[in-house]
CSV table of C-alpha atoms in Angstrom, one decimal:
chain,number,residue,atom,x,y,z
A,189,UNK,CA,78.4,-50.4,35.1
A,190,UNK,CA,77.9,-46.7,35.8
A,191,UNK,CA,76.3,-44.9,32.9
A,192,UNK,CA,77.7,-41.7,34.3
A,193,UNK,CA,81.1,-42.9,33.2
A,194,UNK,CA,80.3,-44.9,30.1
A,195,UNK,CA,78.2,-42.2,28.2
A,196,UNK,CA,80.7,-39.4,28.6
A,197,UNK,CA,83.6,-41.8,27.6
A,198,UNK,CA,81.6,-42.9,24.5
A,199,UNK,CA,80.8,-39.3,23.7
A,200,UNK,CA,84.5,-38.3,23.9
A,201,UNK,CA,85.5,-41.3,21.8
A,202,UNK,CA,83.0,-40.4,19.1
A,203,UNK,CA,84.0,-36.8,19.1
A,204,UNK,CA,87.7,-37.8,18.9
A,205,UNK,CA,86.8,-39.5,15.6
A,206,UNK,CA,84.3,-36.9,14.3
A,207,UNK,CA,86.1,-33.6,15.0
A,208,UNK,CA,89.0,-34.2,12.6
A,209,UNK,CA,86.5,-35.4,9.9
A,210,UNK,CA,84.5,-32.2,10.3
A,211,UNK,CA,87.6,-30.0,10.3
A,212,UNK,CA,88.8,-31.7,7.2
A,213,UNK,CA,86.0,-29.9,5.3
A,214,UNK,CA,87.6,-26.5,6.2
A,215,UNK,CA,91.2,-27.3,5.7
A,216,UNK,CA,92.9,-27.7,2.3
A,217,UNK,CA,94.5,-30.9,1.2
A,218,UNK,CA,98.2,-31.5,1.8
A,219,UNK,CA,100.7,-32.6,4.4
A,220,UNK,CA,101.3,-29.3,6.1
A,221,UNK,CA,97.5,-28.5,6.4
A,222,UNK,CA,97.0,-32.0,7.7
A,223,UNK,CA,99.5,-31.3,10.5
A,224,UNK,CA,97.7,-28.1,11.3
A,225,UNK,CA,94.4,-29.9,11.2
A,226,UNK,CA,95.7,-32.5,13.7
A,227,UNK,CA,96.9,-29.7,16.1
A,228,UNK,CA,93.6,-27.8,15.7
A,229,UNK,CA,91.6,-31.0,16.3
A,230,UNK,CA,93.6,-31.8,19.5
A,231,UNK,CA,93.1,-28.3,20.8
A,232,UNK,CA,89.4,-28.5,20.0
A,233,UNK,CA,89.1,-31.8,21.8
A,234,UNK,CA,90.9,-30.5,24.8
A,235,UNK,CA,88.4,-27.6,25.0
A,236,UNK,CA,85.5,-29.9,24.4
A,237,UNK,CA,86.7,-32.2,27.1
A,238,UNK,CA,87.1,-29.3,29.6
A,239,UNK,CA,83.5,-28.2,28.7
A,240,UNK,CA,82.2,-31.7,29.2
A,241,UNK,CA,83.8,-32.0,32.7
A,242,UNK,CA,82.5,-28.6,33.7
A,243,UNK,CA,79.0,-29.7,32.5
A,244,UNK,CA,79.2,-32.9,34.4
A,245,UNK,CA,80.1,-31.0,37.6
A,246,UNK,CA,77.1,-28.7,37.1
A,247,UNK,CA,74.8,-31.7,36.3
A,248,UNK,CA,75.8,-33.3,39.6
A,249,UNK,CA,74.6,-30.2,41.4
A,250,UNK,CA,77.9,-28.6,42.2
A,251,UNK,CA,77.3,-24.8,42.1
A,252,UNK,CA,79.5,-22.8,39.8
A,253,UNK,CA,80.4,-20.4,42.7
A,254,UNK,CA,81.8,-23.4,44.5
A,255,UNK,CA,83.9,-24.4,41.6
A,256,UNK,CA,85.4,-21.0,41.1
A,257,UNK,CA,86.0,-20.3,44.9
A,258,UNK,CA,89.7,-21.2,44.7
A,259,UNK,CA,90.0,-18.9,41.6
A,260,UNK,CA,89.2,-19.0,37.9
A,261,UNK,CA,92.8,-20.0,37.1
A,262,UNK,CA,92.6,-23.0,39.5
A,263,UNK,CA,89.4,-24.2,37.9
A,264,UNK,CA,90.8,-23.9,34.4
A,265,UNK,CA,93.9,-25.8,35.5
A,266,UNK,CA,91.8,-28.5,37.1
A,267,UNK,CA,89.6,-28.8,33.9
A,268,UNK,CA,92.7,-28.8,31.7
A,269,UNK,CA,94.2,-31.7,33.7
A,270,UNK,CA,90.9,-33.6,33.4
A,271,UNK,CA,90.9,-32.9,29.6
A,272,UNK,CA,94.5,-34.0,29.2
A,273,UNK,CA,93.7,-37.3,31.1
A,274,UNK,CA,90.7,-37.9,28.9
A,275,UNK,CA,93.1,-37.8,25.9
A,276,UNK,CA,93.7,-41.4,26.7
A,277,UNK,CA,90.1,-42.0,25.4
A,278,UNK,CA,89.9,-39.6,22.5
A,279,UNK,CA,93.5,-39.3,21.5
A,280,UNK,CA,94.0,-42.7,19.7
A,281,UNK,CA,90.7,-42.2,17.8
A,282,UNK,CA,91.8,-38.7,16.8
A,283,UNK,CA,95.1,-40.0,15.5
A,284,UNK,CA,93.4,-42.8,13.5
A,285,UNK,CA,90.9,-40.4,12.1
A,286,UNK,CA,93.6,-37.9,11.0
A,287,UNK,CA,95.6,-40.8,9.5
A,288,UNK,CA,92.7,-41.9,7.4
A,289,UNK,CA,92.1,-38.4,5.9
A,290,UNK,CA,94.6,-38.6,3.0
A,291,UNK,CA,92.7,-41.4,1.5
A,292,UNK,CA,89.9,-38.9,0.7
A,293,UNK,CA,92.2,-36.4,-1.0
A,294,UNK,CA,91.4,-35.6,-4.6
A,295,UNK,CA,94.1,-33.1,-5.6
A,296,UNK,CA,97.0,-33.5,-3.2
A,297,UNK,CA,99.0,-36.7,-2.7
A,298,UNK,CA,100.7,-38.1,0.4
């Protein structure tokens, strides 16, 4: 099996679980902050996925000038599509991670 596919997928899966846990340290307890945390984590994972795909292109030897030749907006749209598709990997783990956060609450209740 190709490690070029497995390692990035495992990294995204791990990040999908870890990002909400790390953000939970910054957000207060409660239902409304939990919803904001979930949205923030999803946006952070989208940005992280886009950066990962850009890094993979660069590691494969594709020059940045070649990537931006059609335009910066075109590159961002392409990376956004790849990030959205990768949500199939990190999305379920992000949801499970966020769903488990209320168990750690000390002051607020679900």
